[in-house]
């Protein structure tokens, strides 16, 4: 029987969407219809388990799944014996303390002797201890934002993306205690044959992510400015320079990060670059 690896992915929500999008961009084809809890890829030796995000670290630690994609917040909160293989750069958020928006906030001492509702008691407890604050932590599994309005707690500690949910519930963010993004985790005791499959998966993931972070740049440049323009778009090794039909001009092709391009765009134009095209890169292998 051909060896396969199992990867645990959140069964619904933003993290699930981002995770499956990355896997599909890696050229891996599978069916994940509504309500489906397990699926096998058609063209890669991998099986998917669709689980609750807070169950994923445990499944990976126990060896039920070889890999998992989970938020760092859940990984740290559950504190399971797993290996963090790769940060994935999506589903970024923060874990923050919040209080009713009408309250004055003098600093972290506000929470001394108070009650805080959260779904992340371990992360919160570690933070409060580091700040030498004694507070009572009330663990609840959902709808944390309602706790102050029903008298359960004076503040909350919860995941924040845009802050709109806090505002809708009459709360304001006062302390950021943890930053999170999606990570790929693995079972430390994985067999060598499975590790080789994981390496192939990582190769594909890296190619997709490197492509997303860079752009293919084409532009026309006067030959007397080539040296300056090339210094502004150095590329992976060096730019490609091709002569145009019009004498005294060349076409310059290069790859660089989008951020670097925007930093240099004005200098490129001042150096005489024309007809600048910025093209997305689907995959990039270094």
Coordinates of C-alpha atoms in Angstrom, one line a residue:
X1 CA 0.0 0.0 0.0
X2 CA 1.3 3.4 -0.9
X3 CA 2.3 5.6 2.1
X4 CA 0.3 8.8 2.6
X5 CA 0.4 11.6 5.1
X6 CA -2.6 13.0 7.0
X7 CA -3.1 16.7 7.5
X8 CA -5.6 18.2 9.9
X9 CA -7.3 21.4 8.7
X10 CA -10.0 23.5 10.3
X11 CA -13.4 22.4 9.0
X12 CA -14.9 25.8 8.5
X13 CA -14.0 29.5 8.9
X14 CA -11.4 31.9 7.6
X15 CA -8.4 29.7 8.6
X16 CA -10.0 26.8 6.7
X17 CA -10.5 28.9 3.6
X18 CA -7.0 30.2 3.6
X19 CA -5.5 26.7 4.3
X20 CA -7.4 25.0 1.5
X21 CA -6.6 27.8 -0.9
X22 CA -2.8 27.4 -0.2
X23 CA -3.1 23.6 -0.7
X24 CA -5.0 24.0 -4.0
X25 CA -2.4 26.5 -5.2
X26 CA 0.1 23.8 -4.6
X27 CA -1.6 21.8 -7.4
X28 CA -3.1 19.3 -5.0
X29 CA -6.6 18.3 -6.1
X30 CA -9.2 16.9 -3.7
X31 CA -12.9 17.1 -2.9
X32 CA -14.1 18.9 0.2
X33 CA -17.9 19.1 -0.1
X34 CA -20.1 20.5 2.7
X35 CA -20.1 18.5 5.8
X36 CA -17.3 16.2 4.6
X37 CA -14.9 15.3 7.5
X38 CA -12.3 13.3 5.5
X39 CA -11.0 13.5 2.0
X40 CA -8.1 12.0 0.0
X41 CA -6.2 13.9 -2.7
X42 CA -6.4 12.6 -6.3
X43 CA -2.8 13.5 -7.3
X44 CA -0.7 13.7 -4.1
X45 CA -0.2 11.2 -1.2
X46 CA -2.2 13.2 1.4
X47 CA -5.4 12.7 3.3
X48 CA -7.3 15.6 4.9
X49 CA -9.1 15.5 8.2
X50 CA -11.5 18.4 8.7
X51 CA -11.6 19.2 12.4
X52 CA -12.3 21.9 15.0
X53 CA -9.3 24.2 15.2
X54 CA -8.7 23.6 18.9
X55 CA -8.6 19.8 18.4
X56 CA -5.9 20.0 15.7
X57 CA -2.8 20.2 18.1
X58 CA -4.0 17.2 20.0
X59 CA -4.6 15.1 16.9
X60 CA -1.1 15.9 15.6
X61 CA 0.6 15.2 19.0
X62 CA -1.2 11.9 19.2
X63 CA -0.1 10.9 15.7
X64 CA -3.6 10.6 14.4
X65 CA -2.6 13.3 11.9
X66 CA 1.0 13.8 10.7
X67 CA 0.5 17.5 10.0
X68 CA -1.9 20.3 10.9
X69 CA -2.6 23.8 10.0
X70 CA -3.6 25.8 13.0
X71 CA -3.4 29.3 14.5
X72 CA -0.5 30.0 16.8
X73 CA -3.0 31.0 19.4
X74 CA -4.5 27.5 19.6
X75 CA -1.0 25.9 19.3
X76 CA 0.3 27.8 22.3
X77 CA -2.9 27.5 24.3
X78 CA -3.1 23.7 24.0
X79 CA 0.7 23.3 24.6
X80 CA 0.9 19.9 22.9
X81 CA 4.1 18.1 22.0
X82 CA 4.3 19.1 18.3
X83 CA 6.9 20.6 15.9
X84 CA 6.3 24.0 14.3
X85 CA 7.4 23.3 10.7
X86 CA 6.6 26.6 9.0
X87 CA 4.8 29.9 9.5
X88 CA 2.3 30.4 6.7
X89 CA 1.8 34.2 6.7
X90 CA -2.0 34.2 6.6
X91 CA -5.0 34.3 9.1
X92 CA -3.1 36.9 11.1
X93 CA -4.8 38.2 14.2
X94 CA -4.0 39.3 17.8
X95 CA -5.2 38.2 21.2
X96 CA -6.1 41.3 23.2
X97 CA -7.6 42.5 26.5
X98 CA -10.8 44.6 26.2
X99 CA -13.0 46.5 28.6
X100 CA -16.3 48.5 28.3
X101 CA -15.6 51.5 26.1
X102 CA -16.9 53.9 28.8
X103 CA -14.3 52.8 31.3
X104 CA -11.1 54.7 32.0
X105 CA -8.0 52.6 31.4
X106 CA -4.9 53.6 33.5
X107 CA -2.9 50.6 32.4
X108 CA -2.6 46.9 33.0
X109 CA -3.2 47.5 36.8
X110 CA -6.8 48.1 35.8
X111 CA -7.3 44.3 35.9
X112 CA -5.9 43.8 39.4
X113 CA -8.5 41.9 41.4
X114 CA -10.9 41.9 38.5
X115 CA -12.6 39.1 36.5
X116 CA -11.6 38.4 32.9
X117 CA -13.5 36.1 30.5
X118 CA -11.6 34.3 27.8
X119 CA -11.3 31.1 25.7
X120 CA -7.5 31.3 26.2
X121 CA -6.8 30.9 29.9
X122 CA -3.3 29.6 29.6
X123 CA -2.0 32.4 27.3
X124 CA -3.8 35.0 29.5
X125 CA -2.5 33.5 32.7
X126 CA 1.1 33.5 31.4
X127 CA 0.7 37.2 30.4
X128 CA -0.8 38.3 33.7
X129 CA 2.0 36.6 35.6
X130 CA 4.6 38.3 33.5
X131 CA 3.0 41.6 34.4
X132 CA 2.5 40.7 38.1
X133 CA -1.3 41.2 37.9
X134 CA -3.6 39.1 40.0
X135 CA -7.0 38.6 38.3
X136 CA -9.6 35.8 38.2
X137 CA -9.8 34.1 34.8
X138 CA -13.2 32.7 33.7
X139 CA -12.9 30.3 30.9
X140 CA -15.8 30.3 28.4
X141 CA -15.9 28.6 25.0
X142 CA -17.7 31.2 23.0
X143 CA -19.5 34.6 22.9
X144 CA -16.8 36.1 25.1
X145 CA -17.8 39.6 24.2
X146 CA -21.1 39.3 26.2
X147 CA -19.4 38.7 29.5
X148 CA -19.1 42.3 30.7
X149 CA -22.7 43.2 29.8
X150 CA -24.1 40.3 31.8
X151 CA -21.9 40.9 34.9
X152 CA -19.7 37.9 34.5
X153 CA -16.5 39.8 34.1
X154 CA -15.1 43.4 34.0
X155 CA -13.0 42.6 30.9
X156 CA -12.4 40.0 28.3
X157 CA -9.4 38.5 26.4
X158 CA -10.2 37.4 22.9
X159 CA -9.0 37.2 19.3
X160 CA -9.2 40.5 17.4
X161 CA -8.9 41.0 13.7
X162 CA -10.5 44.3 12.8
X163 CA -12.0 45.3 16.2
X164 CA -15.5 45.6 14.7
X165 CA -16.9 42.8 16.9
X166 CA -15.7 44.6 20.1
X167 CA -17.2 47.9 19.0
X168 CA -20.6 46.3 18.3
X169 CA -20.6 44.9 21.8
X170 CA -19.6 48.2 23.5
X171 CA -16.0 47.2 24.2
X172 CA -12.6 48.7 23.4
X173 CA -9.2 47.0 23.0
X174 CA -6.7 48.1 25.6
X175 CA -3.8 45.6 25.6
X176 CA -2.4 43.3 22.9
X177 CA -1.0 40.2 24.6
X178 CA -0.2 37.8 21.7
X179 CA 0.2 37.9 17.9
X180 CA -0.9 34.9 15.9
X181 CA -0.8 33.6 12.3
X182 CA -1.4 30.2 10.7
X183 CA 1.4 27.7 11.2
X184 CA 2.1 24.2 9.8
X185 CA 2.8 21.8 12.6
X186 CA 4.0 18.2 12.6
X187 CA 4.2 15.1 14.7
X188 CA 7.9 14.9 16.0
X189 CA 7.9 11.1 15.7
X190 CA 7.0 11.0 12.0
X191 CA 8.5 8.1 10.0
X192 CA 11.2 8.9 7.4
X193 CA 9.1 7.9 4.5
X194 CA 6.4 10.4 5.6
X195 CA 9.0 13.1 6.2
X196 CA 10.0 12.8 2.5
X197 CA 6.4 13.4 1.5
X198 CA 6.3 16.4 3.8
X199 CA 9.4 17.8 2.1
X200 CA 7.7 17.6 -1.3
X201 CA 4.7 19.4 0.2
X202 CA 6.9 22.1 1.7
X203 CA 8.7 22.6 -1.7
X204 CA 5.3 23.4 -3.3
X205 CA 4.2 25.7 -0.4
X206 CA 7.5 27.6 -0.6
X207 CA 7.1 28.0 -4.4
X208 CA 3.6 29.4 -4.0
X209 CA 4.5 31.8 -1.2
X210 CA 7.7 33.1 -2.8
X211 CA 5.6 33.8 -5.9
X212 CA 3.0 35.7 -4.0
X213 CA 5.6 37.9 -2.4
X214 CA 7.3 38.9 -5.7
X215 CA 6.4 40.4 -9.0
X216 CA 7.7 40.1 -12.5
X217 CA 8.8 43.6 -13.8
X218 CA 9.1 44.5 -17.4
X219 CA 10.1 48.0 -18.6
X220 CA 11.7 49.9 -21.4
X221 CA 14.9 51.8 -20.6
X222 CA 17.2 54.2 -22.4
X223 CA 20.6 52.6 -22.7
X224 CA 22.4 55.5 -21.1
X225 CA 20.4 54.8 -17.9
X226 CA 20.7 51.1 -17.8
X227 CA 23.2 50.9 -15.0
X228 CA 21.0 53.1 -12.7
X229 CA 17.8 51.2 -13.6
X230 CA 19.5 47.8 -13.1
X231 CA 20.7 48.9 -9.6
X232 CA 17.0 49.6 -8.7
X233 CA 15.7 46.2 -9.9
X234 CA 18.5 43.8 -9.2
X235 CA 16.4 40.6 -9.5
X236 CA 17.2 37.2 -8.1
X237 CA 20.6 37.0 -9.8
X238 CA 20.5 39.8 -12.3
X239 CA 18.0 41.4 -14.7
X240 CA 17.5 40.2 -18.3
X241 CA 18.3 43.0 -20.8
X242 CA 17.2 42.7 -24.4
X243 CA 17.7 45.3 -27.2
X244 CA 14.5 47.0 -28.6
X245 CA 14.0 47.6 -32.3
X246 CA 14.4 51.3 -31.6
X247 CA 18.1 52.0 -31.2
X248 CA 19.3 53.3 -27.9
X249 CA 16.6 51.5 -25.9
X250 CA 16.4 48.1 -24.1
X251 CA 13.8 46.0 -22.5
X252 CA 14.6 45.1 -18.9
X253 CA 13.0 42.1 -17.2
X254 CA 13.4 41.4 -13.5
X255 CA 11.8 39.9 -10.4
X256 CA 11.6 41.7 -7.1
X257 CA 9.3 42.1 -4.1
X258 CA 6.2 44.3 -4.5
X259 CA 7.3 46.4 -1.5
X260 CA 10.7 47.0 -3.1
X261 CA 9.1 47.9 -6.4
X262 CA 6.9 50.6 -4.8
X263 CA 9.9 52.0 -2.9
X264 CA 11.8 52.4 -6.2
X265 CA 9.1 53.3 -8.7
X266 CA 9.8 57.1 -8.6
X267 CA 13.5 56.6 -9.1
X268 CA 12.9 54.3 -12.0
X269 CA 10.7 56.9 -13.7
X270 CA 13.2 59.6 -13.0
X271 CA 15.9 57.4 -14.6
X272 CA 13.9 57.3 -17.8
X273 CA 12.1 53.9 -17.4
X274 CA 8.9 53.7 -19.5
X275 CA 6.1 51.2 -20.2
X276 CA 6.5 49.6 -16.8
X277 CA 4.5 46.4 -16.4
X278 CA 4.0 44.6 -13.1
X279 CA 2.9 41.0 -13.5
X280 CA 1.9 38.5 -10.7
X281 CA 3.9 35.4 -10.3
X282 CA 2.0 32.2 -9.6
X283 CA 5.0 30.0 -8.5
X284 CA 8.6 30.8 -8.0
X285 CA 11.3 28.1 -7.4
X286 CA 14.7 29.5 -6.1

